[in-house]
């Protein structure tokens, strides 16, 4: 009986902290309904509720329901959306899973570090973890929406992880991080800028670069905006910082118009 009494406050503490987190598990174009069901079960095991499906090949499906095995409520509440933009609407911090060892542009972190960051950022705004199609993984365009890539190490003899297994590993680390988390001792930072606001910034920046004839001077001459996007993603801009940058761009445009009128 003493052991039971000791366990109660610990369990309640974890549940209370978990209720403050909004972390979306986003499956991009999953091709097998069984994996969707198994992912829902993994989420239910680890107290995650928000499942988003981007263009699933088959859903709803009897096999998804069978593989969910008790996580019917997670499947029933799953959002099915036509695009990644819709899936990430309102999100701040975004992590994308990858099989890449390293990348010259993206920051690559391990699962435990990503989980801790997701839990911390979810206090300010919804956070998301992206999982790509079983055969191909996430496209470069999808990776570019994220603040960091999450790589799950596996045996070099057989490094390919099943989609549901990858969700299970990430969900476990999130569960672990949420249980170990303590209330922040300092005021939270400003929420990170959402994907739509960042796209507006990138579009505005491309417009200004075109106006001032700032070109990519490399041999191919085609990768300037991609490099700038990745640089700004590593900076992890909050909404105030995006507003400052867009204000600078607007000021540059206004000054050029004024100077052109004077001439």
Short mmCIF file of C-alpha atoms in Angstrom, two decimals:
data_model
loop_
_atom_site.label_atom_id
_atom_site.label_comp_id
_atom_site.label_asym_id
_atom_site.label_seq_id
_atom_site.Cartn_x
_atom_site.Cartn_y
_atom_site.Cartn_z
CA UNK A 1 0.00 0.00 0.00
CA UNK A 2 2.84 2.39 0.74
CA UNK A 3 4.23 1.92 -2.78
CA UNK A 4 0.80 2.69 -4.25
CA UNK A 5 0.50 5.92 -2.24
CA UNK A 6 3.92 7.08 -3.39
CA UNK A 7 3.11 6.49 -7.06
CA UNK A 8 -0.09 8.55 -7.12
CA UNK A 9 1.35 12.10 -6.87
CA UNK A 10 4.07 11.30 -9.40
CA UNK A 11 1.53 10.08 -11.96
CA UNK A 12 -0.72 13.08 -11.36
CA UNK A 13 2.21 15.44 -11.80
CA UNK A 14 3.02 13.96 -15.20
CA UNK A 15 -0.59 14.11 -16.39
CA UNK A 16 -0.95 17.75 -15.35
CA UNK A 17 2.21 18.77 -17.18
CA UNK A 18 1.18 16.81 -20.29
CA UNK A 19 -2.12 18.67 -20.49
CA UNK A 20 -0.23 21.91 -21.17
CA UNK A 21 1.51 20.56 -24.30
CA UNK A 22 0.17 20.62 -27.85
CA UNK A 23 2.45 18.48 -30.02
CA UNK A 24 1.18 17.32 -33.40
CA UNK A 25 2.30 14.07 -35.00
CA UNK A 26 2.11 14.78 -38.75
CA UNK A 27 2.24 11.87 -41.21
CA UNK A 28 2.90 13.18 -44.73
CA UNK A 29 1.33 11.03 -47.48
CA UNK A 30 1.36 7.73 -45.55
CA UNK A 31 0.79 4.87 -47.98
CA UNK A 32 -0.18 2.01 -45.66
CA UNK A 33 -3.28 2.26 -43.43
CA UNK A 34 -1.78 -0.25 -40.98
CA UNK A 35 1.03 2.18 -40.22
CA UNK A 36 -1.50 4.91 -39.50
CA UNK A 37 -3.26 2.68 -36.99
CA UNK A 38 0.00 1.57 -35.37
CA UNK A 39 1.13 5.20 -35.12
CA UNK A 40 -2.16 6.08 -33.39
CA UNK A 41 -1.60 3.27 -30.90
CA UNK A 42 1.94 4.49 -30.21
CA UNK A 43 0.58 7.97 -29.58
CA UNK A 44 -2.10 6.65 -27.22
CA UNK A 45 0.56 4.71 -25.28
CA UNK A 46 2.55 7.92 -24.81
CA UNK A 47 -0.39 10.29 -24.10
CA UNK A 48 -0.26 12.16 -27.42
CA UNK A 49 -3.60 13.04 -29.01
CA UNK A 50 -3.06 15.26 -32.04
CA UNK A 51 -2.63 13.21 -35.24
CA UNK A 52 -2.60 14.98 -38.61
CA UNK A 53 -2.60 13.10 -41.94
CA UNK A 54 -1.51 14.88 -45.11
CA UNK A 55 -3.00 13.23 -48.23
CA UNK A 56 -3.12 9.66 -46.89
CA UNK A 57 -3.49 7.05 -49.63
CA UNK A 58 -6.18 5.10 -47.72
CA UNK A 59 -8.04 6.56 -44.75
CA UNK A 60 -10.30 5.73 -43.04
CA UNK A 61 -9.59 2.03 -43.42
CA UNK A 62 -10.44 -1.16 -41.54
CA UNK A 63 -6.78 -2.11 -41.15
CA UNK A 64 -5.96 1.25 -39.56
CA UNK A 65 -8.72 0.65 -37.03
CA UNK A 66 -7.53 -2.89 -36.33
CA UNK A 67 -3.91 -1.86 -35.83
CA UNK A 68 -4.93 1.03 -33.57
CA UNK A 69 -6.03 -1.58 -31.01
CA UNK A 70 -7.65 0.66 -28.43
CA UNK A 71 -6.57 4.01 -29.87
CA UNK A 72 -9.84 4.44 -31.80
CA UNK A 73 -10.30 7.89 -30.28
CA UNK A 74 -6.96 9.09 -31.70
CA UNK A 75 -7.98 7.90 -35.18
CA UNK A 76 -11.45 9.41 -34.87
CA UNK A 77 -9.98 12.78 -33.92
CA UNK A 78 -7.27 12.69 -36.62
CA UNK A 79 -7.30 15.64 -39.00
CA UNK A 80 -6.97 14.85 -42.72
CA UNK A 81 -5.63 17.84 -44.67
CA UNK A 82 -4.66 18.39 -48.32
CA UNK A 83 -1.31 20.09 -47.74
CA UNK A 84 1.57 20.42 -45.31
CA UNK A 85 0.79 24.13 -45.00
CA UNK A 86 -2.65 23.27 -43.61
CA UNK A 87 -1.15 20.67 -41.25
CA UNK A 88 1.27 23.21 -39.78
CA UNK A 89 -1.14 26.12 -39.47
CA UNK A 90 -0.64 27.84 -36.12
CA UNK A 91 2.51 25.87 -35.30
CA UNK A 92 5.68 27.36 -33.87
CA UNK A 93 8.54 24.86 -33.54
CA UNK A 94 8.68 22.13 -36.20
CA UNK A 95 10.98 19.10 -36.28
CA UNK A 96 11.24 16.76 -39.28
CA UNK A 97 12.49 13.19 -39.17
CA UNK A 98 15.22 12.18 -41.60
CA UNK A 99 17.47 9.25 -42.44
CA UNK A 100 20.33 11.55 -43.42
CA UNK A 101 23.57 11.31 -41.49
CA UNK A 102 24.24 15.02 -41.74
CA UNK A 103 23.31 17.94 -43.95
CA UNK A 104 25.34 21.00 -44.86
CA UNK A 105 22.35 23.32 -44.54
CA UNK A 106 20.07 21.86 -41.88
CA UNK A 107 20.69 21.40 -38.19
CA UNK A 108 20.47 17.67 -37.35
CA UNK A 109 19.72 16.67 -33.73
CA UNK A 110 18.99 13.41 -31.93
CA UNK A 111 15.56 12.31 -30.73
CA UNK A 112 16.08 13.10 -27.06
CA UNK A 113 17.20 16.67 -27.75
CA UNK A 114 14.31 17.16 -30.17
CA UNK A 115 11.78 15.86 -27.63
CA UNK A 116 12.98 18.24 -24.93
CA UNK A 117 12.80 21.16 -27.35
CA UNK A 118 9.32 20.20 -28.57
CA UNK A 119 8.00 20.02 -25.00
CA UNK A 120 9.51 23.40 -24.13
CA UNK A 121 8.25 25.12 -27.29
CA UNK A 122 4.76 23.61 -26.99
CA UNK A 123 4.21 25.78 -23.92
CA UNK A 124 4.18 28.82 -26.23
CA UNK A 125 2.49 27.51 -29.38
CA UNK A 126 1.60 24.17 -30.96
CA UNK A 127 4.68 22.19 -32.05
CA UNK A 128 4.88 19.47 -34.70
CA UNK A 129 6.94 16.44 -35.71
CA UNK A 130 6.88 15.46 -39.39
CA UNK A 131 7.18 11.90 -40.70
CA UNK A 132 7.50 11.25 -44.42
CA UNK A 133 6.17 8.51 -46.72
CA UNK A 134 7.40 5.01 -45.93
CA UNK A 135 9.41 4.55 -49.12
CA UNK A 136 10.85 7.98 -49.84
CA UNK A 137 10.82 10.02 -46.63
CA UNK A 138 10.15 13.75 -46.59
CA UNK A 139 10.81 15.89 -49.65
CA UNK A 140 13.28 18.77 -49.53
CA UNK A 141 10.33 21.16 -49.61
CA UNK A 142 8.90 19.55 -46.48
CA UNK A 143 12.28 19.58 -44.74
CA UNK A 144 12.58 23.29 -45.43
CA UNK A 145 9.52 23.98 -43.26
CA UNK A 146 11.31 22.65 -40.16
CA UNK A 147 13.65 24.23 -37.64
CA UNK A 148 15.70 21.05 -37.20
CA UNK A 149 15.98 17.53 -38.57
CA UNK A 150 15.66 14.57 -36.21
CA UNK A 151 17.74 11.51 -36.99
CA UNK A 152 17.13 8.20 -35.22
CA UNK A 153 20.33 6.12 -35.21
CA UNK A 154 20.01 2.47 -36.21
CA UNK A 155 22.23 -0.44 -37.18
CA UNK A 156 24.18 0.15 -40.38
CA UNK A 157 23.26 -3.41 -41.39
CA UNK A 158 19.55 -2.47 -41.47
CA UNK A 159 18.99 1.21 -40.86
CA UNK A 160 15.50 1.53 -42.40
CA UNK A 161 12.91 2.21 -39.70
CA UNK A 162 9.25 1.35 -40.14
CA UNK A 163 7.04 4.47 -39.98
CA UNK A 164 5.13 3.27 -36.93
CA UNK A 165 8.38 2.35 -35.18
CA UNK A 166 9.78 5.83 -35.80
CA UNK A 167 6.61 7.38 -34.35
CA UNK A 168 6.87 5.08 -31.32
CA UNK A 169 10.47 6.11 -30.61
CA UNK A 170 9.76 9.82 -30.95
CA UNK A 171 6.55 9.57 -28.90
CA UNK A 172 8.40 7.74 -26.12
CA UNK A 173 11.06 10.45 -25.90
CA UNK A 174 8.35 13.13 -25.82
CA UNK A 175 6.58 11.23 -23.02
CA UNK A 176 9.86 10.98 -21.13
CA UNK A 177 10.65 14.67 -21.61
CA UNK A 178 7.16 15.71 -20.49
CA UNK A 179 7.38 13.63 -17.35
CA UNK A 180 10.80 15.03 -16.47
CA UNK A 181 9.94 18.61 -17.33
CA UNK A 182 9.56 21.19 -14.61
CA UNK A 183 7.69 24.49 -14.88
CA UNK A 184 9.88 27.19 -16.45
CA UNK A 185 11.59 29.42 -13.91
CA UNK A 186 11.88 32.31 -16.37
CA UNK A 187 9.20 33.89 -18.56
CA UNK A 188 8.85 31.97 -21.87
CA UNK A 189 10.43 33.43 -24.97
CA UNK A 190 8.26 34.93 -27.68
CA UNK A 191 6.59 32.22 -29.80
CA UNK A 192 8.43 31.22 -32.95
CA UNK A 193 7.05 32.59 -36.19
CA UNK A 194 4.65 30.22 -37.94
CA UNK A 195 5.25 28.64 -41.33
CA UNK A 196 2.89 31.04 -43.11
CA UNK A 197 4.56 34.13 -41.65
CA UNK A 198 7.97 32.78 -42.66
CA UNK A 199 6.73 32.17 -46.21
CA UNK A 200 5.57 35.79 -46.38
CA UNK A 201 9.00 36.91 -45.19
CA UNK A 202 10.76 34.76 -47.81
CA UNK A 203 8.51 36.09 -50.55
CA UNK A 204 9.07 39.69 -49.45
CA UNK A 205 12.84 39.14 -49.30
CA UNK A 206 12.90 37.58 -52.79
CA UNK A 207 10.95 40.58 -54.09
CA UNK A 208 13.43 43.07 -52.62
CA UNK A 209 16.46 41.11 -53.86
CA UNK A 210 14.98 41.22 -57.35
CA UNK A 211 14.36 44.99 -57.09
CA UNK A 212 17.95 45.76 -56.04
CA UNK A 213 19.36 43.21 -58.52
CA UNK A 214 21.12 41.16 -55.84
CA UNK A 215 22.02 37.93 -57.61
CA UNK A 216 23.51 34.55 -56.80
CA UNK A 217 27.15 34.88 -57.91
CA UNK A 218 27.94 31.16 -57.71
CA UNK A 219 28.52 29.10 -60.84
CA UNK A 220 25.00 27.72 -60.98
CA UNK A 221 23.39 30.97 -59.86
CA UNK A 222 20.19 29.29 -58.71
CA UNK A 223 20.44 28.61 -54.98
CA UNK A 224 20.50 32.03 -53.33
CA UNK A 225 16.99 31.98 -51.83
CA UNK A 226 17.33 28.35 -50.73
CA UNK A 227 20.49 29.24 -48.82
CA UNK A 228 18.91 32.33 -47.29
CA UNK A 229 15.87 30.30 -46.20
CA UNK A 230 18.04 27.76 -44.47
CA UNK A 231 20.11 30.47 -42.80
CA UNK A 232 16.95 32.07 -41.39
CA UNK A 233 15.57 28.68 -40.30
CA UNK A 234 18.70 28.08 -38.25
CA UNK A 235 18.13 31.50 -36.64
CA UNK A 236 14.68 30.30 -35.40
CA UNK A 237 12.96 33.66 -35.78
CA UNK A 238 10.13 34.62 -33.48
CA UNK A 239 7.22 36.73 -34.69
CA UNK A 240 8.75 40.00 -33.45
CA UNK A 241 11.96 39.29 -35.36
CA UNK A 242 10.03 38.50 -38.54
CA UNK A 243 8.18 41.82 -38.16
CA UNK A 244 11.50 43.66 -37.76
CA UNK A 245 12.97 42.08 -40.91
CA UNK A 246 9.86 42.79 -42.94
CA UNK A 247 9.90 46.36 -41.65
CA UNK A 248 13.49 46.73 -42.90
CA UNK A 249 12.52 45.34 -46.31
CA UNK A 250 9.57 47.71 -46.55
CA UNK A 251 11.83 50.64 -45.61
CA UNK A 252 14.28 49.66 -48.37
CA UNK A 253 11.44 49.59 -50.91
CA UNK A 254 10.06 52.95 -49.75
CA UNK A 255 13.49 54.59 -49.88
CA UNK A 256 14.04 53.31 -53.42
CA UNK A 257 10.66 54.63 -54.54
CA UNK A 258 11.36 58.02 -52.96
CA UNK A 259 14.81 58.19 -54.57
CA UNK A 260 13.34 57.18 -57.94
CA UNK A 261 10.68 59.89 -57.70
CA UNK A 262 13.28 62.52 -56.86
CA UNK A 263 15.37 61.58 -59.88
#
